[in-house]
Short mmCIF file of C-alpha atoms in Angstrom, two decimals:
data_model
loop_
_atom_site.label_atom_id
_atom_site.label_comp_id
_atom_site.label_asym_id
_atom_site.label_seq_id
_atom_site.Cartn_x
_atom_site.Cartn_y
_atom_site.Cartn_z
CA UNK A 1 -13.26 11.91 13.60
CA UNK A 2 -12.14 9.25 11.52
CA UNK A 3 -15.09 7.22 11.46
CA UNK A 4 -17.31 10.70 10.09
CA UNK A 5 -14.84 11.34 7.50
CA UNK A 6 -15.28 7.91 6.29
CA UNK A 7 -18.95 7.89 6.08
CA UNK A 8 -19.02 11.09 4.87
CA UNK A 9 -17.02 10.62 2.01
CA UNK A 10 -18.79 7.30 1.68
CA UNK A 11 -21.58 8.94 0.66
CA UNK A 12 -20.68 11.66 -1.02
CA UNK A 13 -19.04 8.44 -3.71
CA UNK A 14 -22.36 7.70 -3.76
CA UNK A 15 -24.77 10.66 -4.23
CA UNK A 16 -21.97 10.63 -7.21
CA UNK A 17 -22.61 7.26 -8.86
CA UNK A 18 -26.49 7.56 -8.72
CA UNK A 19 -26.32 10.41 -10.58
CA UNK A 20 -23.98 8.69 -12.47
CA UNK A 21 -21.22 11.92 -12.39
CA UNK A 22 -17.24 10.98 -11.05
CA UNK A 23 -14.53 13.13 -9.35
CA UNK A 24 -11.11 11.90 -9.40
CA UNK A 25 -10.45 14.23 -6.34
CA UNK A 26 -13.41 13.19 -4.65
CA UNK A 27 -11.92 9.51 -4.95
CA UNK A 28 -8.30 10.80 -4.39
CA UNK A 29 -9.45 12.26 -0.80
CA UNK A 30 -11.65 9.43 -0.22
CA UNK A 31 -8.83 7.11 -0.91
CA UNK A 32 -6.77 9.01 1.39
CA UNK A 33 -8.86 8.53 3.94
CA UNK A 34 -9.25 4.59 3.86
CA UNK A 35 -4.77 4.86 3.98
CA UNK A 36 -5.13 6.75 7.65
CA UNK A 37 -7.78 4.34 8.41
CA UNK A 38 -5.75 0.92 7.82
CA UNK A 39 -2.54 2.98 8.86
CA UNK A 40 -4.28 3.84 12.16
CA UNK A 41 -5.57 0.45 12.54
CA UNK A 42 -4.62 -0.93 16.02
CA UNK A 43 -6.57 -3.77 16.79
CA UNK A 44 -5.46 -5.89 19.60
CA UNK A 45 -6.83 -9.14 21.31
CA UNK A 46 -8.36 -12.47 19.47
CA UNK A 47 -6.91 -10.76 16.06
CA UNK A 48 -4.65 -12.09 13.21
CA UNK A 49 -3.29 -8.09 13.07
CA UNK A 50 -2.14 -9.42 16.48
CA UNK A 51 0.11 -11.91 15.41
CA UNK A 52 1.63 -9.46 12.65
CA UNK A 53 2.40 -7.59 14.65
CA UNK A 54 4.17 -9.56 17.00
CA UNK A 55 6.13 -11.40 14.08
CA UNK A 56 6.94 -7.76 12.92
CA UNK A 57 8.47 -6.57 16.11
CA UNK A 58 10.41 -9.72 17.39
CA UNK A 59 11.20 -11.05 14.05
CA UNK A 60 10.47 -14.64 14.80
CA UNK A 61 10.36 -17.58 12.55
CA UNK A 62 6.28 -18.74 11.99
CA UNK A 63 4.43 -21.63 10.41
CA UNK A 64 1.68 -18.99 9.87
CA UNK A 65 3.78 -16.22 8.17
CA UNK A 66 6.50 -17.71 6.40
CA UNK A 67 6.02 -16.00 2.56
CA UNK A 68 8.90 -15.14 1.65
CA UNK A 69 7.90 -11.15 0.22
CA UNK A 70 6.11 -10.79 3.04
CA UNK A 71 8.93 -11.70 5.55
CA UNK A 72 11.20 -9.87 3.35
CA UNK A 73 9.13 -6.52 2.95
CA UNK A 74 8.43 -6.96 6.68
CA UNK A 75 12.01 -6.96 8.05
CA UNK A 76 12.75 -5.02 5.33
CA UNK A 77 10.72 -1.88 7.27
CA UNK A 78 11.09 -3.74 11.43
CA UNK A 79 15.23 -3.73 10.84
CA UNK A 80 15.08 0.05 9.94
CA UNK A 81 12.82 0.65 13.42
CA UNK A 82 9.59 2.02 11.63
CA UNK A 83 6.39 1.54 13.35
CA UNK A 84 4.52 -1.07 12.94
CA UNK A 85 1.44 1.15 11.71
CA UNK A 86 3.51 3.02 8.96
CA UNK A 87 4.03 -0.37 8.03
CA UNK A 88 0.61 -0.83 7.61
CA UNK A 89 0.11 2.63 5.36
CA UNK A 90 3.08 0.84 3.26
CA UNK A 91 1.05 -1.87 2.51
CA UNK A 92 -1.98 -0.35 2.13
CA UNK A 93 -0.40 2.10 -0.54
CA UNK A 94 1.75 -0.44 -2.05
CA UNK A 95 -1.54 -2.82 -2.85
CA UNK A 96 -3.08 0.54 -4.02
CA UNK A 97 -0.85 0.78 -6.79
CA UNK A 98 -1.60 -2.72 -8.18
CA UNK A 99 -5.67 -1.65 -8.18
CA UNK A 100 -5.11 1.58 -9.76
CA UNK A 101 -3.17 0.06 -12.39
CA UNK A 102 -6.05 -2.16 -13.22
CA UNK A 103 -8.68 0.60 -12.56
CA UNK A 104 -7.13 3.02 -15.04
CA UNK A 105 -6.42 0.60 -17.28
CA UNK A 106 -9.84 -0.44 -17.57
CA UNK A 107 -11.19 2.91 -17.33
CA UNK A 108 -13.10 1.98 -14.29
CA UNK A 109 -15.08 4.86 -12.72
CA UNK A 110 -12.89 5.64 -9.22
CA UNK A 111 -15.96 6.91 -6.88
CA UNK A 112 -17.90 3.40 -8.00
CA UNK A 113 -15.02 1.12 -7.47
CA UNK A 114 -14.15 3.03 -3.90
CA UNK A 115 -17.68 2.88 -3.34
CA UNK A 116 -17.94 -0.99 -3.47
CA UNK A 117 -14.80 -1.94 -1.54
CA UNK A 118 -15.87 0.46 1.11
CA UNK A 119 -18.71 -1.97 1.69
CA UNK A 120 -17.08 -5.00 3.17
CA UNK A 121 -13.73 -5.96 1.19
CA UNK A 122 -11.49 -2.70 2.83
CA UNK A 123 -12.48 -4.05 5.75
CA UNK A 124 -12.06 -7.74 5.43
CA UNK A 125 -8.59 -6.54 3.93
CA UNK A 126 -7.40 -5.07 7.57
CA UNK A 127 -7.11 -8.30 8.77
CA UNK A 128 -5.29 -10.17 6.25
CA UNK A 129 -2.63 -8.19 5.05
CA UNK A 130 -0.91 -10.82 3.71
CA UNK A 131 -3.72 -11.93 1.02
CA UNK A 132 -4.41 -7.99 0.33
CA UNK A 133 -1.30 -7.85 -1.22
CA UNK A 134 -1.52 -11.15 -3.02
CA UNK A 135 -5.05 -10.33 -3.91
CA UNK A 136 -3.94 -7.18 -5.75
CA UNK A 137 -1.20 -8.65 -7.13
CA UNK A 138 -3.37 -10.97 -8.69
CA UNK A 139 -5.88 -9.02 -9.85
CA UNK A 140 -3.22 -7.50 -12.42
CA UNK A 141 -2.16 -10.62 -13.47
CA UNK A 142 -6.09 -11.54 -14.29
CA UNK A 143 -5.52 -8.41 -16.06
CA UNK A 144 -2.72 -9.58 -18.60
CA UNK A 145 -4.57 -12.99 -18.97
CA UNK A 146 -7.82 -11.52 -19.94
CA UNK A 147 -5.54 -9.38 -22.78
CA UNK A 148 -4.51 -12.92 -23.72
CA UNK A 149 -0.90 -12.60 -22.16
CA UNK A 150 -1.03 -15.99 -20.16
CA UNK A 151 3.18 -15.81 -19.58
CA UNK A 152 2.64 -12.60 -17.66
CA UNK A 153 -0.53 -14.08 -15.70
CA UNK A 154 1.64 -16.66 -14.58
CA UNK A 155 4.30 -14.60 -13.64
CA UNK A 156 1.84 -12.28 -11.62
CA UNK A 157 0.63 -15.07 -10.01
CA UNK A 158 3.82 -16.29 -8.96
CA UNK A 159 5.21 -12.84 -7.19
CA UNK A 160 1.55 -12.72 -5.53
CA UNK A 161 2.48 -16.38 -4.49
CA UNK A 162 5.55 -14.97 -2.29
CA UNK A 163 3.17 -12.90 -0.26
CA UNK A 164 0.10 -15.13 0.52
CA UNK A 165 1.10 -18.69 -0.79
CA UNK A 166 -2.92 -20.26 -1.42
CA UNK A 167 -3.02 -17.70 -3.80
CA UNK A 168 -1.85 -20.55 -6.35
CA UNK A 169 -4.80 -22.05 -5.87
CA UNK A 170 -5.70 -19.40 -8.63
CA UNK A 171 -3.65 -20.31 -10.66
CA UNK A 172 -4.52 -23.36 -12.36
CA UNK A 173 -7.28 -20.97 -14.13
CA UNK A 174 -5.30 -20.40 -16.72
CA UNK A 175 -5.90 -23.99 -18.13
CA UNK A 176 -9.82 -23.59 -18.13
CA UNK A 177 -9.58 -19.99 -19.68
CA UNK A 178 -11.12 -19.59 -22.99
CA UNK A 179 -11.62 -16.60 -24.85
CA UNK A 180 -14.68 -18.38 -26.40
CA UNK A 181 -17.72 -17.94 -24.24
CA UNK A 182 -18.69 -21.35 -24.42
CA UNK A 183 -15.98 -23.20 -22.25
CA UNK A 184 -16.21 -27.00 -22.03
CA UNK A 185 -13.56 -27.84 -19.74
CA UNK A 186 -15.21 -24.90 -17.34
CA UNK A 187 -17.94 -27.41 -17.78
CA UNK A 188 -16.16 -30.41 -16.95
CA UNK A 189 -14.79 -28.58 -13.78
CA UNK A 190 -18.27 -28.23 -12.37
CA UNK A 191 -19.87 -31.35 -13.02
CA UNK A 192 -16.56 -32.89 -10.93
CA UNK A 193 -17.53 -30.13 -8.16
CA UNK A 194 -20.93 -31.58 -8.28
CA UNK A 195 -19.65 -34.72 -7.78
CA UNK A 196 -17.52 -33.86 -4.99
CA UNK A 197 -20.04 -32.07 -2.91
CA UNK A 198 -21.86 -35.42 -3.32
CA UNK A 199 -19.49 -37.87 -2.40
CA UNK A 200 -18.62 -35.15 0.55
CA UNK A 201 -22.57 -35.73 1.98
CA UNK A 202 -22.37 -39.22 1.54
CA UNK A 203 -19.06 -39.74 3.82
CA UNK A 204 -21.01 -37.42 6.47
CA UNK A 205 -19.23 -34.25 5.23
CA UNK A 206 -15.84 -35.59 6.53
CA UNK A 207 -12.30 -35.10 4.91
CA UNK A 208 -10.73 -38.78 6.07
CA UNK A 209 -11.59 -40.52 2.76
CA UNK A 210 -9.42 -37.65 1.05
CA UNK A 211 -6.06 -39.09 2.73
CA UNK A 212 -7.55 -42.94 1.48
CA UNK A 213 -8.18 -41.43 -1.44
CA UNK A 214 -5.25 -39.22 -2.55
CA UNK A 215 -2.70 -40.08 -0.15
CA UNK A 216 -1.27 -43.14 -2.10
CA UNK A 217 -0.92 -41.56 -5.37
CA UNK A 218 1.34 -38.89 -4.04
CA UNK A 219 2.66 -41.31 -1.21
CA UNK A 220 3.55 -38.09 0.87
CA UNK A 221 2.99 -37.90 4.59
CA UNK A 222 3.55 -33.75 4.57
CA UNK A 223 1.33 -33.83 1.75
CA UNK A 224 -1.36 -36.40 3.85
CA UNK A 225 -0.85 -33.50 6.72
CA UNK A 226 -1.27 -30.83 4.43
CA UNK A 227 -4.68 -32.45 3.19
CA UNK A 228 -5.96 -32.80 6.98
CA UNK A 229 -4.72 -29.64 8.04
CA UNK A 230 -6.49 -27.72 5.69
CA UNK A 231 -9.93 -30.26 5.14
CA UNK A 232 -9.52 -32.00 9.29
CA UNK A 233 -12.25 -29.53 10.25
CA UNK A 234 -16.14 -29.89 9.15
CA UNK A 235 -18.55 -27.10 8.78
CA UNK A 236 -21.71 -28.96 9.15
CA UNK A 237 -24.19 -27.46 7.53
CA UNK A 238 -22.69 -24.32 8.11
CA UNK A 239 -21.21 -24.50 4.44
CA UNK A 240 -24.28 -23.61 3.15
CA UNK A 241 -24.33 -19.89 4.39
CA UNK A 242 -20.91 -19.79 2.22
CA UNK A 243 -22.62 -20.39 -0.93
CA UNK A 244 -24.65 -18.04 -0.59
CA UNK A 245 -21.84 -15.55 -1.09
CA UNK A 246 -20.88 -17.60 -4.60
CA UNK A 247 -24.63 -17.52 -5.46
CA UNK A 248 -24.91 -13.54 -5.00
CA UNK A 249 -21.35 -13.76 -7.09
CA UNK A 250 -23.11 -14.79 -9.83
CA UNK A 251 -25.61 -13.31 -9.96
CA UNK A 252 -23.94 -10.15 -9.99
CA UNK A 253 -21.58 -11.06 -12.74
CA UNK A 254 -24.47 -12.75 -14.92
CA UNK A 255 -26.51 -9.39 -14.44
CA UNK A 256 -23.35 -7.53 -15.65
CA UNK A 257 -22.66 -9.45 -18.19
CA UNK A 258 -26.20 -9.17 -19.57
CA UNK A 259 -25.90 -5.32 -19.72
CA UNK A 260 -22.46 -5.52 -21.40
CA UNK A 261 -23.62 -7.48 -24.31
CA UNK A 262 -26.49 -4.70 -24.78
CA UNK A 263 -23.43 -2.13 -24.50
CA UNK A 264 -23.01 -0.71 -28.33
CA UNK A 265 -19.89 1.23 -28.19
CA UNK A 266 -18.18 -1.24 -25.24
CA UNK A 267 -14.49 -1.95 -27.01
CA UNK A 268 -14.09 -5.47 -27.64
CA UNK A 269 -11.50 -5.76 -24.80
CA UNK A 270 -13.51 -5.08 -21.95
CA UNK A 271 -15.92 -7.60 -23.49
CA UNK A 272 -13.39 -10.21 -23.32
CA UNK A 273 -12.77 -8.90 -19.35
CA UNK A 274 -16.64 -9.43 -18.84
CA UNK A 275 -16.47 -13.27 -20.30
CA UNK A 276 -13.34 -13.44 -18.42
CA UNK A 277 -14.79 -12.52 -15.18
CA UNK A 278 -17.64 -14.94 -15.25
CA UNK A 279 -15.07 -17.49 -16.00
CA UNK A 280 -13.55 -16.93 -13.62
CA UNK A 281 -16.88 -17.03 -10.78
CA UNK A 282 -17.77 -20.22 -12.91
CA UNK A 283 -14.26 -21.21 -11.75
CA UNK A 284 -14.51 -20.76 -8.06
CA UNK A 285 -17.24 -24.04 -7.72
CA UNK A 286 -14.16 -26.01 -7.54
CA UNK A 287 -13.92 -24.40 -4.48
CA UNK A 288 -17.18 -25.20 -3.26
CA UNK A 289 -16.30 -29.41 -2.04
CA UNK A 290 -13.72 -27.66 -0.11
CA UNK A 291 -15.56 -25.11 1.80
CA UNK A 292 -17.54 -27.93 3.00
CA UNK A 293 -14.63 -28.72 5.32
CA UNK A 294 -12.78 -25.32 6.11
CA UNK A 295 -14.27 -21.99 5.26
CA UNK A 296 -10.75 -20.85 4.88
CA UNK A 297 -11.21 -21.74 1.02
CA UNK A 298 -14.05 -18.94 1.10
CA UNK A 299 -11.08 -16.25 0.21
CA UNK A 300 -11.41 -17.58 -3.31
CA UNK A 301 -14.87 -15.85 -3.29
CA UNK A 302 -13.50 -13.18 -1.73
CA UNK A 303 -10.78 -12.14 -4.19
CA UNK A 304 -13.61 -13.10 -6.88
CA UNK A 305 -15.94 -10.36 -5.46
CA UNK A 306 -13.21 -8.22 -6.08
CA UNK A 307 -12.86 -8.75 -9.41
CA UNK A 308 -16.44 -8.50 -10.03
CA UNK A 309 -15.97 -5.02 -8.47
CA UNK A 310 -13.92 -3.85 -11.00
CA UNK A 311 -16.33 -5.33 -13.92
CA UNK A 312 -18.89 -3.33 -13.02
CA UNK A 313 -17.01 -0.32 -12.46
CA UNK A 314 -15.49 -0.92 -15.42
CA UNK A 315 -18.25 -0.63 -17.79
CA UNK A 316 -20.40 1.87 -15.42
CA UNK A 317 -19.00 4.93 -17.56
CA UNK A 318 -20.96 3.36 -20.86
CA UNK A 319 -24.20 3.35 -19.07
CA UNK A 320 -26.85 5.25 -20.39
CA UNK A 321 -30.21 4.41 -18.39
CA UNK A 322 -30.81 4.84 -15.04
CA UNK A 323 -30.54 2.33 -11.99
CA UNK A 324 -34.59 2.58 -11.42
CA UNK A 325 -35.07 2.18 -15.49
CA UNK A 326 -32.87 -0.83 -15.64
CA UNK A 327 -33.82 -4.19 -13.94
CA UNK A 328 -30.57 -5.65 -14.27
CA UNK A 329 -28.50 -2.91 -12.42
CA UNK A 330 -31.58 -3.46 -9.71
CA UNK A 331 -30.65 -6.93 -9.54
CA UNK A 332 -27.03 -6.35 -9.45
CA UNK A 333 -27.69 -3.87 -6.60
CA UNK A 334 -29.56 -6.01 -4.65
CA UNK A 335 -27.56 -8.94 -4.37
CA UNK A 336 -24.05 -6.61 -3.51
CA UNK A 337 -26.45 -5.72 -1.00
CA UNK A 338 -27.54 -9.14 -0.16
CA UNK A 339 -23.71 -10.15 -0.05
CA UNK A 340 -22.85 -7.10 2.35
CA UNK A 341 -25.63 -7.59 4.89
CA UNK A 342 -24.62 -11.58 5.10
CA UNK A 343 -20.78 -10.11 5.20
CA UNK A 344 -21.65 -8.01 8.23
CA UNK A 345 -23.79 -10.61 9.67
CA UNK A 346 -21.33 -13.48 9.30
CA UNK A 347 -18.19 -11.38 10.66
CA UNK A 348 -19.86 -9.10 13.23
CA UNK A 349 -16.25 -8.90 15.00
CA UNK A 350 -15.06 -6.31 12.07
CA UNK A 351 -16.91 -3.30 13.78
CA UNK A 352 -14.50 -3.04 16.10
CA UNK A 353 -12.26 -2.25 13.66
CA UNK A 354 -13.27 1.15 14.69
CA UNK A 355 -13.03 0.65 17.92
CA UNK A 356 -9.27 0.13 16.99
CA UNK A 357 -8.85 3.67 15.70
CA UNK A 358 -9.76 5.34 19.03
CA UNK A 359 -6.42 6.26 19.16
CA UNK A 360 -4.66 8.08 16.26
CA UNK A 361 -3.71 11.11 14.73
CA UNK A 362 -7.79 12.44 13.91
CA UNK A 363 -8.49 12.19 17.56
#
């Protein structure tokens, strides 16, 4: 029953946004229906919603999940004896307030922005409750930084940091952002990216001449463990089906980009998003070196898919033409669908997501 309701309302967002109309109770049920969905969420077996569980019910101590807001917020709920699934509807609607803040700042149209996460991210977001939470955390902090309040970015970023702490990988982007389109230092960042991936190929893709490398100018062994924990690993070639995912990221946020400059009556502010936004995908090919040795880093992407989300959302409502009259929302289209299809591919083990609703309330 669950499953139906979702694809209904799935497409009923978008026989909306082609013909470009919104309903903020269509989204409002719809919305409702992805909270049931990750509240009835019961996965078991090779899962990470395995291990939160477990943590959540016996209260134990972990390498793995020791953020402080999320240990907090967790106990918080375990030490009162509520389910482990209502848990899960708290954090669902708790990261829900931190997107609709964004999305009705920005004006975004709901049934569009529903409409995209319901293609891979809601998913991907089941599993990894921590980063959801971080994720939309942060994507209100991008908010104050794009309105040129960097104090409250970092702030953001530093609450999001108690719930998923790689988030701070994020936030040395406040450094590089420019409200000037043409960023040098953005520059800088990817020729030393370039370089990276280089020097990466020519040690055989292997992370040991990091340690040799870094190690003595920090002279830390946790931080020497840190570096092989996270980099001991490599992907082969397999790091090359990851960039795909940054190279549809761009091209997406390129595409949109293009159309907002031919915008007329887009206010200045969501102009300065837009730039910000491809700053910020410019940003993530620091990223890149890294994925070469744990795809882990690929969340970066992730949360920068996200983000692109809301973009195009955002500026949807000023669109005049339609999709088929407008090659640059056919190019946008096609490579969120290229991104998707590689999403689905790449992490087959999500469908049973839906396997793990078998048993709730709609049955």
């Amino acid at each position: 029953m669950i499953s139906l309701l979702f694809y209904f309302m799935f497409f009923v967002n978008l026989f909306l946004v082609v013909n470009k109309k919104s309903s903020k109770t269509i989204a409002s049920i719809s919305w409702v229906i992805l909270l049931f969905v990750y509240g009835g969420n019961i996965r078991t077996g090779f899962s990470d919603l395995t291990y939160y569980r477990q943590r959540y019910y016996e209260n134990l101590n972990s390498i793995i999940f020791d953020d402080k807001g999320y240990v907090w917020l967790a106990d918080f709920f375990s030490h009162k004896d509520v389910s482990f699934q209502v848990f899960l509807a708290v954090i669902f609607i708790i990261s829900s307030i931190f997107i609709y803040f964004i999305a009705k700042k920005l004006q975004c149209n709901y049934n569009l922005l529903i409409l995209l996460f319901s293609l891979f991210y809601f998913f991907y977001s089941l599993e990894v409750i921590r980063f959801f939470i971080a994720n939309s955390i942060a994507l209100v902090a991008y908010y104050w930084l794009f309105h040129q309040k960097r104090l409250f970015f970092i702030l953001g970023m530093i609450i999001a940091y108690f719930f998923h702490a790689s988030i701070i990988f994020l936030l040395p982007f406040v450094f590089f952002y420019s409200i000037k389109d043409g960023n040098k230092k953005i520059s800088l960042l990817i020729v030393v990216s370039v370089f990276l991936i280089v020097m990466n190929l020519l040690n055989g893709n292997q992370s040991s001449y990091l340690i040799g490398l870094f190690g003595p100018i920090f002279n830390s062994d946790s931080l020497k463990e840190r570096i092989q924990f996270y980099t001991g690993a490599s992907t082969r070639l397999g790091f090359l089906i990851y960039y795909l995912y940054f190279i549809f990221n761009m091209v997406t946020i390129y595409h949109i980009r293009k159309i907002s400059y031919h915008i007329e009556n887009l206010p200045l502010n969501k102009l300065k998003v837009v730039a910000g936004v491809y700053q910020q995908n410019l940003y993530c090919v620091i990223f890149l070196p890294l994925i070469m040795f744990n795809v882990t880093f690929f969340r970066y992407i992730i949360f920068t898919t996200t983000l692109n989300f809301v973009c195009y959302a955002m500026i949807f409502p000023y669109l005049r033409k339609s999709f088929s009259k407008n090659n640059n929302h056919l190019v946008i289209i096609l490579s969120i669908t290229g991104f998707t299809i590689l999403w689905w591919i790449m992490k087959e083990n999500v469908l049973m997501f839906y396997e793990a609703l078998q048993v709730n309330m709609f049955n």
